[in-house]
Short mmCIF file of C-alpha atoms in Angstrom, two decimals:
data_model
loop_
_atom_site.label_atom_id
_atom_site.label_comp_id
_atom_site.label_asym_id
_atom_site.label_seq_id
_atom_site.Cartn_x
_atom_site.Cartn_y
_atom_site.Cartn_z
CA MET A 162 13.11 -12.88 -7.82
CA LYS A 163 12.35 -10.19 -10.17
CA LEU A 164 8.86 -8.71 -10.40
CA PRO A 165 7.30 -7.12 -13.56
CA ALA A 166 8.33 -3.61 -14.27
CA ILE A 167 5.91 -1.21 -12.61
CA LYS A 168 5.65 2.40 -13.94
CA GLY A 169 6.54 4.83 -11.25
CA PHE A 170 9.07 2.65 -9.46
CA ASP A 171 12.76 3.03 -9.74
CA GLU A 172 13.69 -0.60 -11.07
CA GLU A 173 17.12 -0.71 -9.44
CA ALA A 174 15.85 0.46 -5.99
CA PHE A 175 12.86 -1.78 -6.22
CA ASN A 176 14.88 -4.74 -6.93
CA LYS A 177 17.22 -3.98 -4.12
CA TYR A 178 14.31 -3.83 -1.62
CA LEU A 179 13.03 -7.18 -2.93
CA LYS A 180 16.16 -9.06 -3.38
CA ASN A 181 15.47 -11.18 -0.49
CA THR A 182 12.03 -12.32 -1.59
CA GLY A 183 13.39 -15.62 -2.98
CA TRP A 184 14.80 -16.67 0.43
CA VAL A 185 11.58 -15.64 2.14
CA MET A 186 9.67 -17.81 -0.30
CA PHE A 187 11.79 -20.76 0.26
CA GLY A 188 11.26 -20.43 4.08
CA LYS A 189 7.44 -19.99 3.66
CA ALA A 190 7.34 -23.01 1.14
CA LEU A 191 9.41 -25.22 3.58
CA SER A 192 7.07 -24.25 6.39
CA LEU A 193 3.91 -25.08 4.53
CA ILE A 194 5.30 -28.45 3.52
CA VAL A 195 6.13 -29.24 7.23
CA ASN A 196 2.71 -28.03 8.36
CA LEU A 197 1.05 -30.16 5.66
CA LEU A 198 3.03 -33.23 6.87
CA ILE A 199 1.83 -32.46 10.57
CA ALA A 200 -1.82 -32.09 9.51
CA ASN A 201 -1.74 -35.42 7.71
CA TYR A 202 0.08 -37.08 10.67
CA LEU A 203 -2.19 -35.67 13.39
CA GLY A 204 -5.49 -36.09 11.62
CA PRO A 205 -8.37 -33.62 11.99
CA ILE A 206 -9.11 -33.86 15.69
CA LEU A 207 -5.46 -33.47 17.02
CA PHE A 208 -4.74 -31.01 14.36
CA GLY A 209 -7.68 -29.13 15.42
CA ASP A 210 -6.36 -28.92 18.99
CA LEU A 211 -3.16 -27.68 17.84
CA SER A 212 -4.70 -25.12 15.56
CA PHE A 213 -6.89 -23.96 18.44
CA GLY A 214 -3.79 -23.48 20.70
CA LEU A 215 -1.90 -21.59 18.08
CA SER A 216 -4.87 -19.24 17.25
CA LEU A 217 -5.66 -18.49 20.82
CA VAL A 218 -1.98 -17.61 21.56
CA ALA A 219 -1.62 -15.72 18.19
CA ILE A 220 -4.55 -13.33 19.30
CA LEU A 221 -2.75 -12.61 22.64
CA ALA A 222 0.60 -12.36 20.95
CA ALA A 223 -0.65 -9.42 19.07
CA VAL A 224 -0.73 -7.61 22.41
CA GLY A 225 2.81 -8.78 23.03
CA THR A 226 4.40 -6.97 19.96
CA LEU A 227 2.93 -3.68 21.44
CA GLY A 228 2.63 -2.31 17.97
CA LEU A 229 6.27 -1.28 18.07
CA ASP A 230 7.92 -2.60 14.68
CA THR A 231 6.95 0.33 12.51
CA PHE A 232 7.74 2.86 15.13
CA ILE A 233 11.07 1.34 16.04
CA ILE A 234 11.84 1.56 12.24
CA ARG A 235 10.68 5.24 12.14
CA GLU A 236 12.58 6.27 15.20
CA ILE A 237 15.90 4.63 14.30
CA ILE A 238 15.70 6.29 10.80
CA HIS A 239 15.05 9.69 12.53
CA GLU A 240 17.46 9.32 15.36
CA PRO A 241 20.08 6.84 14.54
CA SER A 242 22.30 8.03 17.51
CA LYS A 243 19.57 6.71 19.95
CA ARG A 244 19.65 3.25 18.48
CA ASP A 245 20.64 1.49 21.75
CA GLU A 246 18.00 3.28 23.73
CA ILE A 247 15.17 2.73 21.15
CA LEU A 248 16.06 -1.08 21.01
CA GLY A 249 16.53 -1.57 24.57
CA THR A 250 13.38 0.08 25.68
CA SER A 251 11.20 -1.79 23.05
CA LEU A 252 12.90 -5.02 24.13
CA TRP A 253 12.08 -4.58 27.75
CA LEU A 254 8.48 -3.39 27.10
CA ARG A 255 7.96 -6.55 25.09
CA MET A 256 9.54 -9.09 27.34
CA ALA A 257 7.46 -7.68 30.39
CA THR A 258 4.30 -7.75 28.34
CA ASN A 259 4.85 -11.22 26.86
CA ALA A 260 5.74 -12.74 30.36
CA VAL A 261 2.41 -11.53 31.75
CA LEU A 262 0.50 -12.98 28.71
CA ILE A 263 1.57 -16.60 29.53
CA PRO A 264 -0.69 -17.03 32.55
CA ILE A 265 -3.36 -14.98 30.89
CA ALA A 266 -3.45 -17.36 28.01
CA ILE A 267 -3.76 -20.23 30.24
CA GLY A 268 -6.44 -18.50 32.30
CA ILE A 269 -8.52 -17.54 29.14
CA TYR A 270 -8.37 -21.09 28.04
CA LEU A 271 -9.36 -22.72 31.46
CA ILE A 272 -12.42 -20.37 31.55
CA SER A 273 -13.61 -21.15 27.90
CA HIS A 274 -12.92 -24.91 28.45
CA HIS A 275 -15.12 -24.91 31.69
CA LEU A 276 -17.94 -22.96 29.89
CA SER A 277 -17.93 -24.96 26.62
CA SER A 278 -20.58 -27.46 25.90
CA ASN A 279 -18.06 -29.57 23.91
CA PRO A 280 -14.69 -29.00 25.67
CA GLY A 281 -12.89 -32.04 24.38
CA ALA A 282 -9.57 -33.18 25.83
CA PRO A 283 -7.84 -30.62 28.24
CA LEU A 284 -5.23 -28.46 26.32
CA THR A 285 -3.69 -26.42 29.40
CA VAL A 286 -0.17 -27.71 28.83
CA LEU A 287 -0.43 -27.19 25.15
CA VAL A 288 -1.58 -23.64 25.44
CA GLY A 289 1.07 -22.69 28.24
CA LEU A 290 3.95 -24.16 25.99
CA LEU A 291 2.71 -22.21 23.01
CA ALA A 292 2.41 -18.98 24.97
CA VAL A 293 6.08 -19.57 26.23
CA ALA A 294 7.05 -19.98 22.55
CA SER A 295 5.57 -16.71 21.80
CA PHE A 296 7.59 -15.01 24.58
CA PHE A 297 10.66 -15.38 22.57
CA LYS A 298 9.30 -13.20 19.84
CA SER A 299 10.08 -10.30 21.96
CA PHE A 300 13.69 -10.32 20.26
CA ASN A 301 12.02 -9.51 16.98
CA VAL A 302 13.00 -5.83 17.77
CA ILE A 303 16.27 -6.76 16.26
CA ASP A 304 14.44 -7.58 12.98
CA ALA A 305 12.84 -4.08 13.02
CA TYR A 306 16.45 -2.63 13.23
CA PHE A 307 17.72 -4.53 10.28
CA GLN A 308 14.55 -3.40 8.47
CA SER A 309 15.37 0.08 9.22
CA GLN A 310 18.84 -0.29 7.65
CA VAL A 311 17.28 -2.12 4.58
CA GLN A 312 19.37 -5.13 5.65
CA SER A 313 16.66 -7.71 6.14
CA LYS A 314 18.74 -10.34 4.47
CA TYR A 315 20.39 -11.08 7.68
CA VAL A 316 17.27 -11.73 9.48
CA VAL A 317 15.96 -13.91 6.53
CA HIS A 318 19.26 -16.09 6.78
CA VAL A 319 18.62 -16.58 10.42
CA GLN A 320 14.93 -17.36 9.92
CA ASN A 321 15.72 -19.87 7.28
CA ILE A 322 18.30 -21.73 9.40
CA CYS A 323 16.00 -21.89 12.45
CA LEU A 324 13.33 -23.13 10.06
CA ILE A 325 15.42 -25.86 8.55
CA VAL A 326 16.49 -27.08 11.91
CA THR A 327 13.03 -27.27 13.51
CA SER A 328 11.51 -28.53 10.28
CA ILE A 329 14.01 -31.45 10.51
CA LEU A 330 13.11 -31.97 14.01
CA LYS A 331 9.40 -32.08 13.33
CA ILE A 332 9.76 -34.51 10.53
CA VAL A 333 11.79 -36.82 13.04
CA ILE A 334 8.98 -36.38 15.52
CA ILE A 335 6.51 -37.37 12.70
CA SER A 336 8.51 -40.30 11.55
CA LEU A 337 8.86 -41.57 15.19
CA SER A 338 5.17 -41.40 15.70
CA LEU A 339 5.57 -39.23 18.81
CA PRO A 340 2.68 -37.65 20.53
CA LEU A 341 1.36 -34.08 19.85
CA LEU A 342 3.27 -32.77 22.87
CA TYR A 343 6.63 -33.08 21.05
CA ILE A 344 5.38 -31.17 18.11
CA VAL A 345 4.40 -28.40 20.54
CA LEU A 346 7.89 -28.52 22.25
CA ALA A 347 9.50 -28.26 18.65
CA TYR A 348 7.44 -24.87 18.43
CA VAL A 349 9.06 -23.74 21.80
CA LEU A 350 12.54 -24.67 20.49
CA ASP A 351 11.80 -22.73 17.23
CA GLY A 352 11.20 -19.56 19.22
CA LEU A 353 14.38 -20.07 21.33
CA ILE A 354 16.53 -20.70 18.27
CA LEU A 355 15.23 -17.73 16.37
CA ALA A 356 15.72 -15.35 19.26
CA THR A 357 19.28 -16.66 19.86
CA GLY A 358 20.09 -16.48 16.12
CA LEU A 359 18.88 -12.77 16.07
CA VAL A 360 21.13 -11.83 19.01
CA ILE A 361 24.15 -13.61 17.47
CA THR A 362 23.62 -12.00 14.00
CA TYR A 363 23.31 -8.46 15.77
CA GLN A 364 26.50 -8.97 17.64
CA LYS A 365 28.40 -10.23 14.59
CA ARG A 366 27.40 -7.02 12.80
CA GLY A 367 29.75 -5.07 15.37
CA PHE A 368 27.06 -4.05 17.70
CA ASN A 369 26.35 -5.18 21.38
CA ILE A 370 23.14 -5.96 22.77
CA PHE A 371 24.45 -5.33 26.35
CA ASN A 372 24.69 -1.61 25.41
CA TRP A 373 20.90 -1.31 25.16
CA SER A 374 19.34 0.74 27.73
CA PHE A 375 15.84 1.30 29.03
CA ASP A 376 14.53 4.97 28.99
CA LYS A 377 11.30 5.66 30.87
CA GLN A 378 10.38 8.68 28.77
CA ARG A 379 11.02 6.80 25.55
CA ALA A 380 8.97 3.96 26.85
CA LYS A 381 6.00 6.28 27.53
CA SER A 382 6.39 8.07 24.14
CA LEU A 383 6.53 4.72 22.25
CA LEU A 384 3.57 3.21 24.19
CA LYS A 385 1.52 6.55 23.64
CA GLU A 386 2.16 6.52 19.98
CA SER A 387 1.69 2.69 19.52
CA THR A 388 -1.35 2.14 21.63
CA PRO A 389 -3.78 2.40 18.65
CA LEU A 390 -1.64 0.01 16.70
CA ILE A 391 -1.63 -2.37 19.65
CA LEU A 392 -5.39 -2.33 19.71
CA SER A 393 -5.25 -2.60 15.91
CA ALA A 394 -3.04 -5.51 15.81
CA VAL A 395 -5.22 -7.40 18.41
CA MET A 396 -8.31 -6.60 16.22
CA VAL A 397 -6.31 -7.89 13.21
CA SER A 398 -5.64 -11.17 15.04
CA ILE A 399 -9.17 -11.41 16.09
CA TYR A 400 -10.70 -11.23 12.75
CA MET A 401 -8.05 -13.46 11.35
CA LYS A 402 -7.99 -16.08 14.11
CA ILE A 403 -11.20 -15.85 16.10
CA ASP A 404 -13.04 -18.15 13.73
CA VAL A 405 -10.77 -21.00 14.70
CA VAL A 406 -11.25 -20.29 18.38
CA MET A 407 -15.14 -20.04 17.99
CA LEU A 408 -15.27 -23.15 15.94
CA LYS A 409 -13.85 -25.08 18.90
CA SER A 410 -17.45 -24.90 20.30
CA ILE A 411 -18.47 -27.29 17.51
CA GLY A 412 -15.60 -29.69 18.17
CA SER A 413 -11.84 -30.17 17.53
CA LYS A 414 -12.61 -32.08 14.19
CA ALA A 415 -14.41 -29.00 12.93
CA VAL A 416 -11.41 -26.88 13.84
CA GLY A 417 -9.03 -29.24 12.09
CA ILE A 418 -10.84 -29.36 8.90
CA TYR A 419 -11.29 -25.58 8.64
CA SER A 420 -7.69 -25.06 9.66
CA ALA A 421 -6.53 -27.29 6.87
CA ALA A 422 -8.28 -24.97 4.35
CA GLN A 423 -7.15 -21.74 6.14
CA ASN A 424 -3.56 -22.87 6.38
CA LEU A 425 -3.53 -23.26 2.49
CA SER A 426 -5.52 -20.02 1.90
CA GLU A 427 -3.01 -18.02 4.19
CA ALA A 428 0.26 -19.56 3.03
CA TRP A 429 0.97 -16.77 0.62
CA TYR A 430 0.12 -13.89 2.92
CA PHE A 431 3.81 -13.45 3.48
CA ILE A 432 4.13 -11.98 -0.18
CA PRO A 433 2.36 -8.65 0.59
CA VAL A 434 4.22 -8.30 4.00
CA ALA A 435 7.51 -8.95 2.24
CA ILE A 436 6.85 -6.45 -0.57
CA VAL A 437 5.31 -3.85 1.71
CA THR A 438 7.95 -4.06 4.31
CA SER A 439 10.65 -3.76 1.78
CA VAL A 440 9.30 -0.53 0.01
CA PHE A 441 7.96 1.07 3.23
CA PRO A 442 11.43 2.97 3.64
CA ALA A 443 11.36 4.06 0.03
CA LEU A 444 7.70 5.29 0.51
CA LEU A 445 8.75 7.29 3.60
CA ASN A 446 11.64 8.91 1.77
CA ALA A 447 9.26 9.70 -1.38
CA ARG A 448 6.73 11.40 0.98
CA LYS A 449 9.40 13.71 2.38
CA THR A 450 10.70 14.70 -1.03
CA ASP A 451 8.08 14.25 -3.80
CA LEU A 452 4.34 13.79 -2.73
CA GLU A 453 3.16 13.28 -6.27
CA ARG A 454 5.64 10.34 -6.55
CA TYR A 455 4.60 9.08 -3.23
CA GLN A 456 1.10 8.76 -4.31
CA LYS A 457 2.12 7.20 -7.59
CA ARG A 458 4.04 4.56 -5.79
CA LEU A 459 1.21 3.84 -3.53
CA GLY A 460 -1.16 3.38 -6.51
CA ASN A 461 1.34 1.25 -8.21
CA LEU A 462 1.89 -0.96 -5.07
CA TYR A 463 -1.90 -1.53 -4.96
CA ASP A 464 -1.85 -2.48 -8.66
CA LEU A 465 1.05 -5.01 -8.10
CA LEU A 466 -0.66 -6.65 -5.14
CA VAL A 467 -3.94 -7.21 -7.19
CA PHE A 468 -2.00 -8.45 -10.20
CA ILE A 469 -0.53 -11.02 -7.86
CA SER A 470 -3.67 -11.92 -5.80
CA ILE A 471 -6.55 -12.23 -8.45
CA PRO A 472 -5.24 -14.96 -10.60
CA VAL A 473 -4.49 -17.23 -7.58
CA ALA A 474 -8.03 -16.54 -6.16
CA LEU A 475 -9.46 -17.54 -9.45
CA PHE A 476 -7.43 -20.75 -9.83
CA ILE A 477 -8.06 -21.85 -6.22
CA SER A 478 -11.82 -21.33 -6.42
CA PHE A 479 -12.17 -23.71 -9.42
CA PHE A 480 -9.76 -26.45 -8.08
CA GLY A 481 -10.10 -26.07 -4.24
CA SER A 482 -11.65 -29.23 -3.41
CA TRP A 483 -9.26 -31.24 -5.84
CA ILE A 484 -6.29 -29.49 -4.13
CA ILE A 485 -7.53 -30.35 -0.70
CA HIS A 486 -8.17 -34.13 -1.63
CA ILE A 487 -4.60 -34.48 -3.17
CA ILE A 488 -2.70 -32.62 -0.56
CA TYR A 489 -4.29 -34.25 2.48
CA SER A 490 -4.93 -37.68 0.96
CA GLY A 491 -8.65 -37.49 1.59
CA LYS A 492 -8.45 -36.82 5.29
CA TYR A 493 -9.90 -33.28 5.10
CA ASP A 494 -12.24 -33.37 2.09
CA GLY A 495 -14.80 -31.14 3.63
CA ALA A 496 -12.28 -28.31 3.55
CA GLY A 497 -12.57 -27.89 -0.26
CA PRO A 498 -15.54 -25.36 -0.33
CA MET A 499 -13.93 -23.52 2.64
CA LEU A 500 -10.73 -23.20 0.84
CA SER A 501 -12.60 -21.83 -2.37
CA ILE A 502 -14.30 -19.25 -0.42
CA HIS A 503 -11.46 -18.24 2.07
CA ILE A 504 -8.86 -17.63 -0.74
CA TRP A 505 -10.61 -14.48 -1.92
CA SER A 506 -9.88 -12.85 1.54
CA GLY A 507 -6.31 -12.72 0.33
CA ILE A 508 -7.07 -9.99 -2.14
CA PHE A 509 -8.25 -7.77 0.76
CA VAL A 510 -5.51 -8.85 3.05
CA PHE A 511 -2.99 -7.72 0.43
CA LEU A 512 -4.46 -4.34 -0.18
CA GLY A 513 -5.02 -3.97 3.52
CA THR A 514 -1.47 -4.65 4.29
CA ALA A 515 -0.29 -1.98 1.84
CA SER A 516 -2.81 0.69 3.02
CA SER A 517 -1.83 0.11 6.43
CA GLN A 518 1.64 1.49 5.76
CA TYR A 519 -0.04 4.46 4.16
CA LEU A 520 -1.93 5.08 7.43
CA VAL A 521 1.24 4.83 9.39
CA ALA A 522 3.18 7.21 7.23
CA GLU A 523 0.29 9.75 7.39
CA GLY A 524 0.07 9.43 11.22
CA TYR A 525 -3.51 7.93 10.94
CA THR A 526 -3.07 5.29 13.62
CA LYS A 527 -6.49 5.76 15.05
CA ILE A 528 -8.05 5.05 11.54
CA SER A 529 -6.06 1.94 11.54
CA PHE A 530 -7.56 0.89 14.59
CA TYR A 531 -11.04 1.87 13.74
CA ARG A 532 -10.97 -0.19 10.52
CA THR A 533 -9.58 -3.38 12.02
CA ALA A 534 -12.06 -3.11 14.88
CA ALA A 535 -14.85 -2.86 12.24
CA GLY A 536 -13.53 -6.03 10.65
CA ALA A 537 -13.19 -7.84 13.98
CA ILE A 538 -16.62 -6.92 15.09
CA VAL A 539 -18.18 -7.96 11.54
CA ASN A 540 -16.25 -11.24 12.00
CA ILE A 541 -17.44 -12.04 15.46
CA VAL A 542 -20.97 -11.32 14.76
CA LEU A 543 -21.02 -13.26 11.43
CA ASN A 544 -19.34 -16.13 13.11
CA LEU A 545 -22.02 -16.30 15.81
CA TRP A 546 -24.49 -16.46 13.10
CA LEU A 547 -22.89 -18.45 10.50
CA ILE A 548 -20.76 -21.12 12.41
CA PRO A 549 -23.80 -22.85 14.17
CA LYS A 550 -25.42 -23.18 10.78
CA TYR A 551 -22.61 -23.71 8.44
CA ALA A 552 -19.49 -24.56 10.42
CA GLY A 553 -16.25 -24.03 8.54
CA VAL A 554 -17.94 -22.69 5.55
CA GLY A 555 -19.75 -20.19 7.61
CA ALA A 556 -16.44 -19.22 9.16
CA SER A 557 -14.96 -18.76 5.62
CA LEU A 558 -17.76 -16.47 4.65
CA ALA A 559 -17.34 -14.52 7.78
CA THR A 560 -13.63 -14.01 7.10
CA LEU A 561 -14.06 -12.90 3.57
CA ILE A 562 -16.63 -10.33 4.51
CA ALA A 563 -14.73 -8.95 7.38
CA CYS A 564 -11.58 -8.74 5.34
CA PHE A 565 -13.47 -6.58 2.73
CA VAL A 566 -15.07 -4.44 5.40
CA SER A 567 -11.79 -3.64 7.03
CA THR A 568 -9.83 -2.92 4.00
CA PHE A 569 -12.48 -0.47 2.41
CA TYR A 570 -13.20 1.15 5.69
CA LEU A 571 -11.02 3.98 4.31
CA LEU A 572 -13.88 5.09 1.96
CA ILE A 573 -16.04 6.03 4.85
CA ILE A 574 -13.31 8.67 6.27
CA PRO A 575 -13.11 11.82 4.13
CA LYS A 576 -9.38 12.15 4.49
CA THR A 577 -8.49 8.48 3.49
CA ARG A 578 -11.32 8.29 0.86
CA GLN A 579 -8.91 8.80 -2.01
CA GLN A 580 -6.87 5.88 -0.92
CA GLY A 581 -9.95 3.75 -0.82
CA ILE A 582 -10.74 4.87 -4.23
CA MET A 583 -7.21 4.06 -5.34
CA MET A 584 -7.59 0.59 -4.05
CA LEU A 585 -11.00 0.07 -5.86
CA LYS A 586 -9.48 1.18 -9.11
CA SER A 587 -6.60 -1.33 -8.71
CA LEU A 588 -9.25 -4.11 -7.52
CA PHE A 589 -11.39 -3.60 -10.78
CA LEU A 590 -8.31 -3.18 -12.86
CA VAL A 591 -9.15 0.35 -13.81
CA THR A 592 -5.59 1.77 -13.44
CA ALA A 593 -4.23 -1.39 -15.26
CA PHE A 594 -6.44 -0.66 -18.35
CA GLN A 595 -5.66 3.03 -18.08
CA LYS A 596 -1.93 2.24 -18.41
CA ILE A 597 -2.41 -0.11 -21.17
CA PHE A 598 -4.55 2.26 -23.34
CA LYS A 599 -1.96 5.07 -22.57
CA ARG A 600 0.69 3.04 -24.31
#
């Protein structure tokens, strides 16, 4: 996939970093199609139960990543000879954390179920199995290694093979009209296959995972640096997923209808992640050698993400209800207004994803935490106020406002204010018009 030429980027290098985007899009498209089939098969109530379990586990899974991905990439680039120590230490830290999170997830669910005024059917097994599926994400440290070498294509191939296999399995489950439990087991198998595939791919590249080692000092160093990002990742998950968890107090059906809109709205969030992840090594190199070029690349990155997100938000806003009715065959019609509101969050998610890499590159990890914490707090407060009154529509409004607050929190801090202004200029197409008139 070739994106429009952007002034300030080396086209050959840019295309090199993005050459796997087509495969990523294929994987995400297939995943979306399967999720839509699952939603139509389960109906709002059971789909609400599944969405609740996935959201609860996703919030805790943010702890399990330990915020290490970016630091693994940075450390391997700076100390390539210490690769086995960096990867081994990171893997053991993640496995230990994710193992502890399994009973914690079950415990949190049981407490919330007991306290809820509208608990619905027990979901203890569902939550436990989804937490086990999340455990296998510990092996994503291998993904971080390939990113550091600008060789993400190997991971993309593994992800797509895994996705194809488990997608076929889920379709078979649907065609056989099997219970929800079988779909949950498919998620567990998905995690296991992906972890196995990453290990096999790493081994085939001539490396050996059994050479990895754990270093106590390295572990302390990584955890010390990544702690703000752990908290930041948790806050991101909270303000992206807490709405689903809080909607459960109204009932599974409300969760299902809202999730139907949310899944469509967030289906394209992989785009900024793919772009930003691909260009991050180039941004780091530019920062070392040419600060002016570094700033220019950041500005152009913001322009590109706004250029992608605004047209989509406008289109969905006008046709959201129609899209929901067609895709879900009339089962989730109440989700239309929610989708039309929620889709605008994507613009701020896109800009936030890019600016997060700037914060990492500059060492502003505490600011990264503060801004996501602000977004999470705003989302929780607004959900407490809006969900009882407007259910899913209220949750959509809360998410939109929280994403805006989180992204433009940079305007409050003097040393990041310039980046906030750059994003504002991109958002209101100021820099786009400046480029047009310069021509």
